Amino acid sequence: MPMGHTATQAGSGGLTATEHRLANGLRVVLSEDHLTPVAAVCLWYDVGSRHEVKGRTGLAHLFEHLMFQGSKQVQGNGHFELVQGAGGSLNGTTSFERTNYFETMPAHQLELALWLEADRMGSLLAALDLESLDNQRDVVKNERRQRYDNVPYGTAFEKLTALSYPDGHPYHHTPIGSMADLDAATLEDAREFFRTYYAPNNAVLSVVGDIDPERTLAWVEKYFGSIPGHDGKPAPRDGALPDVIGEELREVVEEEVPSRALMAAYRLPQDGTRASDAADLALTVLGGGESSRIYNRLVRRDRTAVGAGFGLLRLAGAPSLGWLDVKTSHGVEVPTIEAAVDEELARFAAEGPTPEEMERAQAQLEREWLDRLGTVAGRADELCRYAVLFGDPQLALTAVQRVLDVTAEEVREVAAARLRPDNRAVLVYEPLDHPEPDADGAADAGADENADEEAAK
């Protein structure tokens, strides 16, 4: 069975993974787990909204939908019908930095999932016509209406992203794209996008679960090995920016929303760095859940907010964003909230986290890591993530140790350097009238809501 190379094996906490490469460039990561008779297949393509050009935004997300509209051997909705008929589940998502597709199957149905993924990678263009393009273009436009344009605070992520990254920056627009650009996309635009990015040498395939590695590799070679690679992919545009914005950027939005809101995005270190892990710990202490400083101050003590969260949108190709999301209590003005937030940030920058806060934050991030790696689907996704974004899937198995190695002083330093008024984009929501706020409050991290564009299937 012709393979380009087989990488060494590494492990953490009893978890292992091996990496292999087909002659056409497809990277394959396998991780055995015989605890339950299921297998997860995850395929990451190195293409997201950052790869799009002005005037053609939304193509990456549009293709996430088109990939479920049939290929040479599978007609129409057949991908869903075959997977679900075999007892499996499936979906796909798009982000700034990648598009992924995934199935979780009974272990004895693994070959079916691999065949389906290979068929659409190798032959989607045989089924892609103007009818399917127009159909899914309308689906995506309707998704935009339902998730962004016609819900309270729905365009907050889009607005803050546009404020945080300057015009022309690859992260200036979100994966959903614009209505005008979706309308302007032609069939040839779609075909060229697929030829450029949906090639085996631009993808990582992970298979995790109750598998036989030798048999799994044989199936991968059988179904993917004959798909030709593509060498015409342009390099992504440079996403580098100064560490600090240099001024506060602010926009006030008057809309039909349940309550006033303060949202802010802070420019933070890129993912994959020790400073990014320190920033994650800082935001966890400050706003990660009901035990956090900002939640305790605004919701429990002052009772000026019905919800408050502070979370990290990790990005590998550009500065990450620290996302603050506060929904005010009835009658409370945003300046009151903002002054309290700035007071807490200044105190944290001066004093840093207490030992108890560090222990709690590290335990929280460790639990989240264990949750991701504890399921075959989550582990498959993490292995792909580290392979595509950082070149090494083994980093997924040791990520938590890097968080645990961060010191309290490093956490204080990154907060002092980055969580400043001159390093944030601010969005203030003012209701057209002032009804009682929604009791559900704010999300822990508003950025997470739209960081991945889930397929509306």
Short mmCIF file of C-alpha atoms in Angstrom, two decimals:
data_model
loop_
_atom_site.label_atom_id
_atom_site.label_comp_id
_atom_site.label_asym_id
_atom_site.label_seq_id
_atom_site.Cartn_x
_atom_site.Cartn_y
_atom_site.Cartn_z
CA MET A 1 0.00 0.00 0.00
CA PRO A 2 1.85 3.15 -1.20
CA MET A 3 2.26 5.70 1.56
CA GLY A 4 4.38 8.82 1.54
CA HIS A 5 5.57 8.34 5.12
CA THR A 6 4.44 7.24 8.56
CA ALA A 7 5.14 9.52 11.49
CA THR A 8 6.14 8.48 14.97
CA GLN A 9 3.56 7.86 17.65
CA ALA A 10 3.10 10.01 20.74
CA GLY A 11 0.63 9.96 23.57
CA SER A 12 -0.72 11.67 26.65
CA GLY A 13 -2.84 10.24 29.40
CA GLY A 14 -3.23 6.92 27.59
CA LEU A 15 -4.26 8.59 24.31
CA THR A 16 -2.18 7.95 21.20
CA ALA A 17 -2.22 9.00 17.58
CA THR A 18 -0.26 8.02 14.50
CA GLU A 19 0.14 10.12 11.38
CA HIS A 20 0.45 8.89 7.81
CA ARG A 21 0.51 10.54 4.40
CA LEU A 22 -0.74 9.30 1.06
CA ALA A 23 1.23 9.87 -2.12
CA ASN A 24 -1.29 12.56 -3.19
CA GLY A 25 -0.57 14.58 -0.05
CA LEU A 26 -3.55 13.63 2.13
CA ARG A 27 -2.55 13.56 5.78
CA VAL A 28 -4.20 10.79 7.82
CA VAL A 29 -4.28 10.68 11.63
CA LEU A 30 -5.49 7.56 13.44
CA SER A 31 -6.28 7.11 17.12
CA GLU A 32 -7.52 3.78 18.49
CA ASP A 33 -10.12 3.75 21.25
CA HIS A 34 -11.93 0.47 21.85
CA LEU A 35 -14.06 1.65 24.77
CA THR A 36 -17.23 1.78 22.68
CA PRO A 37 -18.00 0.29 19.25
CA VAL A 38 -18.09 3.60 17.38
CA ALA A 39 -15.75 5.44 15.04
CA ALA A 40 -15.48 9.13 14.17
CA VAL A 41 -14.33 10.44 10.80
CA CYS A 42 -13.28 14.09 10.61
CA LEU A 43 -12.00 15.88 7.53
CA TRP A 44 -10.56 19.39 7.78
CA TYR A 45 -9.91 21.41 4.63
CA ASP A 46 -7.45 24.26 4.99
CA VAL A 47 -9.91 26.86 3.72
CA GLY A 48 -12.09 29.36 5.53
CA SER A 49 -13.31 32.89 5.14
CA ARG A 50 -9.76 34.27 5.49
CA HIS A 51 -8.97 32.72 2.09
CA GLU A 52 -11.77 34.64 0.35
CA VAL A 53 -11.30 37.83 -1.64
CA LYS A 54 -13.30 41.03 -1.59
CA GLY A 55 -16.49 40.70 -3.61
CA ARG A 56 -16.64 36.92 -3.19
CA THR A 57 -17.15 36.50 0.54
CA GLY A 58 -19.20 33.58 1.78
CA LEU A 59 -17.91 30.98 -0.70
CA ALA A 60 -16.27 28.84 1.98
CA HIS A 61 -19.53 28.60 3.93
CA LEU A 62 -21.57 28.14 0.76
CA PHE A 63 -19.41 25.14 -0.10
CA GLU A 64 -20.06 23.60 3.26
CA HIS A 65 -23.68 23.37 2.12
CA LEU A 66 -22.90 22.30 -1.45
CA MET A 67 -20.87 19.34 -0.16
CA PHE A 68 -24.13 17.82 1.10
CA GLN A 69 -25.96 18.23 -2.21
CA GLY A 70 -24.69 15.14 -3.98
CA SER A 71 -21.61 13.91 -5.83
CA LYS A 72 -20.94 11.50 -8.69
CA GLN A 73 -22.10 8.34 -6.91
CA VAL A 74 -24.40 9.91 -4.30
CA GLN A 75 -27.40 11.86 -5.51
CA GLY A 76 -29.18 14.73 -3.77
CA ASN A 77 -29.53 14.21 -0.02
CA GLY A 78 -27.97 10.77 -0.21
CA HIS A 79 -25.04 11.55 2.08
CA PHE A 80 -27.40 12.24 4.97
CA GLU A 81 -29.67 9.33 4.12
CA LEU A 82 -26.83 6.80 3.98
CA VAL A 83 -25.11 7.93 7.18
CA GLN A 84 -28.29 8.27 9.23
CA GLY A 85 -29.68 5.02 7.78
CA ALA A 86 -26.54 3.30 9.07
CA GLY A 87 -27.09 4.69 12.59
CA GLY A 88 -24.60 7.53 12.29
CA SER A 89 -24.65 11.31 12.68
CA LEU A 90 -22.95 13.99 10.59
CA ASN A 91 -22.56 17.70 9.90
CA GLY A 92 -20.07 20.34 8.80
CA THR A 93 -18.98 23.80 9.92
CA THR A 94 -17.05 26.75 8.52
CA SER A 95 -14.81 29.19 10.37
CA PHE A 96 -12.31 31.89 9.52
CA GLU A 97 -9.55 29.30 9.16
CA ARG A 98 -11.02 25.98 8.04
CA THR A 99 -14.02 24.03 6.81
CA ASN A 100 -14.69 20.63 8.39
CA TYR A 101 -16.96 17.65 7.81
CA PHE A 102 -17.55 14.85 10.28
CA GLU A 103 -19.43 11.61 10.87
CA THR A 104 -19.75 9.40 13.93
CA MET A 105 -20.65 5.85 12.93
CA PRO A 106 -21.11 2.41 14.40
CA ALA A 107 -17.63 0.93 14.03
CA HIS A 108 -18.73 -1.64 11.43
CA GLN A 109 -19.98 1.21 9.20
CA LEU A 110 -16.65 3.07 9.10
CA GLU A 111 -15.93 2.10 5.49
CA LEU A 112 -19.17 3.75 4.37
CA ALA A 113 -18.19 7.10 5.92
CA LEU A 114 -14.75 7.00 4.30
CA TRP A 115 -16.24 6.16 0.90
CA LEU A 116 -18.74 9.02 1.17
CA GLU A 117 -16.09 11.58 2.09
CA ALA A 118 -13.83 10.40 -0.72
CA ASP A 119 -16.62 10.47 -3.28
CA ARG A 120 -17.44 14.10 -2.67
CA MET A 121 -13.79 15.14 -2.44
CA GLY A 122 -13.08 13.45 -5.76
CA SER A 123 -16.26 13.99 -7.74
CA LEU A 124 -18.37 16.86 -6.40
CA LEU A 125 -17.87 18.83 -9.62
CA ALA A 126 -19.67 16.09 -11.55
CA ALA A 127 -22.86 16.95 -9.64
CA LEU A 128 -22.39 20.70 -9.15
CA ASP A 129 -24.73 22.61 -11.45
CA LEU A 130 -26.50 25.96 -11.42
CA GLU A 131 -29.65 24.47 -9.88
CA SER A 132 -27.82 23.12 -6.82
CA LEU A 133 -25.80 26.33 -6.51
CA ASP A 134 -28.92 28.51 -6.60
CA ASN A 135 -30.69 26.21 -4.16
CA GLN A 136 -27.94 26.35 -1.54
CA ARG A 137 -27.30 30.04 -2.15
CA ASP A 138 -30.91 30.63 -1.07
CA VAL A 139 -30.46 28.33 1.96
CA VAL A 140 -27.42 30.29 3.12
CA LYS A 141 -29.17 33.62 2.60
CA ASN A 142 -32.09 32.37 4.67
CA GLU A 143 -29.66 31.18 7.35
CA ARG A 144 -28.20 34.66 7.45
CA ARG A 145 -31.67 36.14 7.96
CA GLN A 146 -32.51 33.65 10.72
CA ARG A 147 -29.22 33.76 12.66
CA TYR A 148 -27.95 37.28 12.02
CA ASP A 149 -30.31 39.82 10.56
CA ASN A 150 -33.58 39.01 12.30
CA VAL A 151 -32.56 38.11 15.86
CA PRO A 152 -31.62 40.40 18.76
CA TYR A 153 -27.88 41.19 18.80
CA GLY A 154 -27.55 38.89 15.75
CA THR A 155 -25.08 41.06 13.87
CA ALA A 156 -22.91 41.85 16.92
CA PHE A 157 -20.20 39.36 16.00
CA GLU A 158 -20.09 40.64 12.43
CA LYS A 159 -19.95 44.29 13.52
CA LEU A 160 -17.24 43.75 16.12
CA THR A 161 -15.14 41.67 13.74
CA ALA A 162 -15.32 44.45 11.15
CA LEU A 163 -14.28 46.98 13.83
CA SER A 164 -11.46 44.82 15.19
CA TYR A 165 -9.81 44.01 11.86
CA PRO A 166 -9.30 46.87 9.38
CA ASP A 167 -10.87 46.95 5.92
CA GLY A 168 -8.94 44.65 3.59
CA HIS A 169 -7.73 42.40 6.41
CA PRO A 170 -8.49 38.69 5.76
CA TYR A 171 -10.49 38.47 9.01
CA HIS A 172 -12.47 41.68 8.43
CA HIS A 173 -15.53 39.73 7.28
CA THR A 174 -17.18 36.72 8.94
CA PRO A 175 -17.76 33.31 7.29
CA ILE A 176 -21.45 33.93 6.62
CA GLY A 177 -20.57 36.44 3.88
CA SER A 178 -22.75 39.22 2.48
CA MET A 179 -26.03 38.94 0.60
CA ALA A 180 -24.57 40.88 -2.34
CA ASP A 181 -21.52 38.62 -2.62
CA LEU A 182 -23.64 35.47 -2.40
CA ASP A 183 -25.82 36.80 -5.22
CA ALA A 184 -22.76 37.65 -7.30
CA ALA A 185 -21.11 34.20 -7.06
CA THR A 186 -21.18 32.36 -10.41
CA LEU A 187 -21.07 28.66 -11.13
CA GLU A 188 -17.52 29.06 -12.42
CA ASP A 189 -16.54 30.88 -9.19
CA ALA A 190 -17.80 27.88 -7.24
CA ARG A 191 -16.06 25.34 -9.46
CA GLU A 192 -12.75 27.19 -9.29
CA PHE A 193 -13.04 27.47 -5.50
CA PHE A 194 -13.56 23.71 -5.24
CA ARG A 195 -10.66 22.88 -7.58
CA THR A 196 -8.36 25.15 -5.61
CA TYR A 197 -9.16 24.14 -2.04
CA TYR A 198 -10.90 20.75 -2.00
CA ALA A 199 -7.83 18.71 -2.85
CA PRO A 200 -6.27 15.90 -0.79
CA ASN A 201 -3.04 17.82 -0.26
CA ASN A 202 -5.08 20.63 1.35
CA ALA A 203 -6.82 18.35 3.85
CA VAL A 204 -6.33 16.30 7.00
CA LEU A 205 -8.40 13.18 7.65
CA SER A 206 -8.64 11.82 11.19
CA VAL A 207 -10.28 8.55 12.21
CA VAL A 208 -10.76 7.88 15.92
CA GLY A 209 -12.44 5.05 17.78
CA ASP A 210 -12.90 1.31 17.62
CA ILE A 211 -10.78 0.82 14.51
CA ASP A 212 -8.24 -1.56 13.05
CA PRO A 213 -5.48 0.82 11.87
CA GLU A 214 -4.17 -1.42 9.09
CA ARG A 215 -7.62 -2.03 7.65
CA THR A 216 -8.55 1.64 8.03
CA LEU A 217 -5.44 2.75 6.14
CA ALA A 218 -6.24 0.24 3.40
CA TRP A 219 -9.72 1.77 3.02
CA VAL A 220 -8.27 5.29 3.00
CA GLU A 221 -5.82 4.35 0.27
CA LYS A 222 -8.52 2.56 -1.72
CA TYR A 223 -10.98 5.47 -1.72
CA PHE A 224 -8.78 8.58 -1.46
CA GLY A 225 -5.53 7.42 -3.05
CA SER A 226 -6.54 8.00 -6.66
CA ILE A 227 -7.78 11.60 -6.12
CA PRO A 228 -5.20 13.94 -7.66
CA GLY A 229 -3.65 16.74 -5.63
CA HIS A 230 -3.75 20.39 -6.65
CA ASP A 231 -0.77 22.77 -6.53
CA GLY A 232 -2.49 26.06 -7.39
CA LYS A 233 -3.61 27.13 -3.92
CA PRO A 234 -2.59 30.73 -3.17
CA ALA A 235 -1.01 31.48 0.18
CA PRO A 236 -3.44 33.07 2.65
CA ARG A 237 -3.07 36.81 3.05
CA ASP A 238 -1.01 38.01 5.98
CA GLY A 239 -3.18 38.50 9.08
CA ALA A 240 -0.49 40.10 11.27
CA LEU A 241 -1.37 43.30 13.14
CA PRO A 242 0.24 45.36 15.91
CA ASP A 243 -0.23 43.95 19.41
CA VAL A 244 -2.41 46.91 20.43
CA ILE A 245 -5.03 48.73 18.34
CA GLY A 246 -3.85 52.09 19.69
CA GLU A 247 -7.28 53.60 20.25
CA GLU A 248 -10.75 52.60 21.31
CA LEU A 249 -13.10 51.96 18.39
CA ARG A 250 -16.79 52.38 19.21
CA GLU A 251 -20.15 51.93 17.53
CA VAL A 252 -23.61 52.52 18.98
CA VAL A 253 -26.45 50.40 17.62
CA GLU A 254 -30.10 51.28 18.15
CA GLU A 255 -32.25 48.21 17.52
CA GLU A 256 -35.21 46.23 18.82
CA VAL A 257 -33.28 44.37 21.52
CA PRO A 258 -34.47 43.16 24.95
CA SER A 259 -32.00 45.26 26.93
CA ARG A 260 -28.98 47.50 26.67
CA ALA A 261 -25.75 45.64 26.03
CA LEU A 262 -22.04 46.28 26.19
CA MET A 263 -19.87 44.14 23.97
CA ALA A 264 -16.17 44.55 23.39
CA ALA A 265 -13.42 42.73 21.50
CA TYR A 266 -9.83 42.99 22.73
CA ARG A 267 -6.88 42.16 20.49
CA LEU A 268 -5.01 39.21 22.06
CA PRO A 269 -2.08 36.92 21.15
CA GLN A 270 -2.42 34.43 18.32
CA ASP A 271 -3.40 30.85 19.08
CA GLY A 272 -0.62 28.34 19.53
CA THR A 273 1.48 30.60 21.74
CA ARG A 274 2.15 30.55 25.47
CA ALA A 275 0.79 34.10 25.66
CA SER A 276 -2.49 32.90 24.16
CA ASP A 277 -2.81 30.27 26.89
CA ALA A 278 -2.11 32.98 29.48
CA ALA A 279 -4.82 35.15 27.92
CA ASP A 280 -7.28 32.26 28.05
CA LEU A 281 -6.61 31.87 31.77
CA ALA A 282 -7.01 35.61 32.32
CA LEU A 283 -10.39 35.69 30.60
CA THR A 284 -11.49 32.57 32.49
CA VAL A 285 -10.73 34.25 35.82
CA LEU A 286 -12.37 37.48 34.72
CA GLY A 287 -15.44 36.21 32.93
CA GLY A 288 -15.54 32.45 32.53
CA GLY A 289 -18.73 31.46 34.32
CA GLU A 290 -20.64 32.41 37.45
CA SER A 291 -17.60 32.25 39.73
CA SER A 292 -15.69 34.83 37.66
CA ARG A 293 -14.82 38.35 38.80
CA ILE A 294 -16.95 40.27 36.31
CA TYR A 295 -20.00 38.06 36.80
CA ASN A 296 -19.70 38.35 40.57
CA ARG A 297 -19.30 42.11 40.37
CA LEU A 298 -22.02 42.96 37.86
CA VAL A 299 -24.63 40.25 38.35
CA ARG A 300 -24.31 39.17 41.97
CA ARG A 301 -22.98 42.22 43.79
CA ASP A 302 -24.07 45.33 41.87
CA ARG A 303 -27.06 43.67 40.17
CA THR A 304 -26.51 45.97 37.20
CA ALA A 305 -26.44 43.11 34.68
CA VAL A 306 -28.49 40.00 34.03
CA GLY A 307 -25.57 38.22 32.39
CA ALA A 308 -21.86 38.75 31.81
CA GLY A 309 -19.19 36.68 30.11
CA PHE A 310 -15.67 37.05 28.82
CA GLY A 311 -14.26 34.43 26.46
CA LEU A 312 -11.47 33.87 23.93
CA LEU A 313 -11.90 33.42 20.21
CA ARG A 314 -8.66 31.66 19.34
CA LEU A 315 -7.22 32.44 15.91
CA ALA A 316 -4.00 31.08 14.47
CA GLY A 317 -3.55 33.38 11.47
CA ALA A 318 -4.36 36.70 13.13
CA PRO A 319 -4.61 38.17 16.63
CA SER A 320 -7.19 36.36 18.72
CA LEU A 321 -10.13 38.24 20.20
CA GLY A 322 -11.13 38.49 23.85
CA TRP A 323 -14.91 38.84 23.70
CA LEU A 324 -16.81 40.64 26.46
CA ASP A 325 -20.62 40.33 26.47
CA VAL A 326 -22.76 42.06 29.13
CA LYS A 327 -26.55 42.47 29.10
CA THR A 328 -27.72 45.17 31.48
CA SER A 329 -30.44 45.05 34.09
CA HIS A 330 -33.56 47.13 33.43
CA GLY A 331 -32.86 50.84 33.63
CA VAL A 332 -29.06 50.54 33.98
CA GLU A 333 -27.02 52.72 31.63
CA VAL A 334 -24.05 51.29 29.74
CA PRO A 335 -21.50 53.78 31.19
CA THR A 336 -22.20 52.33 34.63
CA ILE A 337 -21.36 48.85 33.37
CA GLU A 338 -18.32 50.04 31.48
CA ALA A 339 -16.86 51.83 34.48
CA ALA A 340 -17.21 48.71 36.63
CA VAL A 341 -15.62 46.51 33.96
CA ASP A 342 -12.66 48.86 33.58
CA GLU A 343 -12.22 48.97 37.34
CA GLU A 344 -12.06 45.16 37.50
CA LEU A 345 -9.63 44.99 34.56
CA ALA A 346 -7.35 47.60 36.11
CA ARG A 347 -7.33 45.77 39.44
CA PHE A 348 -6.53 42.50 37.71
CA ALA A 349 -3.73 44.09 35.67
CA ALA A 350 -2.19 45.40 38.88
CA GLU A 351 -2.64 42.39 41.14
CA GLY A 352 -3.10 39.38 38.86
CA PRO A 353 -5.05 36.27 39.81
CA THR A 354 -5.00 34.81 43.31
CA PRO A 355 -3.63 31.26 43.75
CA GLU A 356 -7.20 30.02 44.19
CA GLU A 357 -8.32 31.72 40.98
CA MET A 358 -5.38 30.26 39.04
CA GLU A 359 -6.15 26.78 40.32
CA ARG A 360 -9.83 27.12 39.46
CA ALA A 361 -9.17 28.55 35.97
CA GLN A 362 -6.61 25.88 35.11
CA ALA A 363 -8.97 23.18 36.33
CA GLN A 364 -11.78 24.66 34.21
CA LEU A 365 -9.64 24.68 31.05
CA GLU A 366 -8.38 21.18 31.83
CA ARG A 367 -11.95 19.93 32.15
CA GLU A 368 -12.86 21.52 28.82
CA TRP A 369 -9.84 19.83 27.21
CA LEU A 370 -10.83 16.48 28.70
CA ASP A 371 -14.39 16.95 27.45
CA ARG A 372 -13.13 17.52 23.91
CA LEU A 373 -10.77 14.56 23.92
CA GLY A 374 -13.17 12.34 25.88
CA THR A 375 -15.37 11.62 22.86
CA VAL A 376 -14.17 10.08 19.61
CA ALA A 377 -15.71 12.94 17.62
CA GLY A 378 -14.10 15.60 19.80
CA ARG A 379 -10.70 13.95 19.64
CA ALA A 380 -10.91 13.56 15.87
CA ASP A 381 -11.67 17.26 15.55
CA GLU A 382 -8.81 18.30 17.84
CA LEU A 383 -6.31 16.12 15.97
CA CYS A 384 -7.35 17.75 12.70
CA ARG A 385 -7.20 21.20 14.24
CA TYR A 386 -3.64 20.91 15.42
CA ALA A 387 -2.54 19.24 12.18
CA VAL A 388 -4.06 21.94 9.93
CA LEU A 389 -3.32 25.04 11.99
CA PHE A 390 -0.04 24.10 13.66
CA GLY A 391 1.35 21.25 11.57
CA ASP A 392 1.39 18.63 14.33
CA PRO A 393 -1.65 16.61 15.47
CA GLN A 394 0.27 15.32 18.49
CA LEU A 395 -0.02 18.78 20.07
CA ALA A 396 -3.70 18.02 20.70
CA LEU A 397 -2.73 15.35 23.22
CA THR A 398 -0.46 17.64 25.27
CA ALA A 399 -2.31 20.96 25.04
CA VAL A 400 -3.49 20.92 28.64
CA GLN A 401 0.04 20.67 30.03
CA ARG A 402 0.95 23.91 28.30
CA VAL A 403 -1.97 25.62 30.06
CA LEU A 404 -0.97 24.16 33.41
CA ASP A 405 2.61 25.42 32.95
CA VAL A 406 1.53 29.08 32.67
CA THR A 407 2.30 31.18 35.75
CA ALA A 408 0.13 33.74 37.52
CA GLU A 409 2.60 36.48 36.60
CA GLU A 410 2.28 35.62 32.90
CA VAL A 411 -1.48 35.88 33.25
CA ARG A 412 -1.20 39.29 34.91
CA GLU A 413 1.28 40.51 32.28
CA VAL A 414 -0.90 39.65 29.30
CA ALA A 415 -3.90 41.28 30.98
CA ALA A 416 -1.93 44.45 31.72
CA ALA A 417 -0.58 44.60 28.17
CA ARG A 418 -3.77 43.82 26.26
CA LEU A 419 -6.95 44.33 28.31
CA ARG A 420 -6.81 48.11 27.97
CA PRO A 421 -9.28 50.73 26.70
CA ASP A 422 -6.95 51.60 23.78
CA ASN A 423 -6.95 47.98 22.61
CA ARG A 424 -10.62 47.28 22.11
CA ALA A 425 -13.53 47.65 19.75
CA VAL A 426 -16.75 48.45 21.60
CA LEU A 427 -20.33 47.85 20.56
CA VAL A 428 -23.11 49.47 22.58
CA TYR A 429 -26.72 48.35 22.05
CA GLU A 430 -29.50 50.79 22.90
CA PRO A 431 -33.09 49.50 22.61
CA LEU A 432 -35.56 51.52 20.61
CA ASP A 433 -37.68 51.20 23.74
CA HIS A 434 -36.78 49.70 27.10
CA PRO A 435 -38.67 46.46 27.89
CA GLU A 436 -37.70 44.15 30.70
CA PRO A 437 -34.52 42.19 29.81
CA ASP A 438 -34.57 38.55 28.82
CA ALA A 439 -33.97 36.41 31.91
CA ASP A 440 -31.55 34.17 30.03
CA GLY A 441 -28.84 36.83 30.23
CA ALA A 442 -25.64 36.87 28.23
CA ALA A 443 -23.58 34.10 26.79
CA ASP A 444 -20.28 33.22 28.41
CA ALA A 445 -18.48 34.25 25.25
CA GLY A 446 -20.51 35.84 22.50
CA ALA A 447 -17.78 35.14 19.95
CA ASP A 448 -18.43 31.42 20.20
CA GLU A 449 -21.98 31.85 18.89
CA ASN A 450 -20.89 32.67 15.35
CA ALA A 451 -17.27 31.63 15.18
CA ASP A 452 -18.37 28.49 13.34
CA GLU A 453 -21.14 28.71 10.80
CA GLU A 454 -23.19 25.55 11.37
CA ALA A 455 -24.83 24.14 8.27
CA ALA A 456 -28.60 24.62 8.36
CA LYS A 457 -29.50 21.14 7.27
#
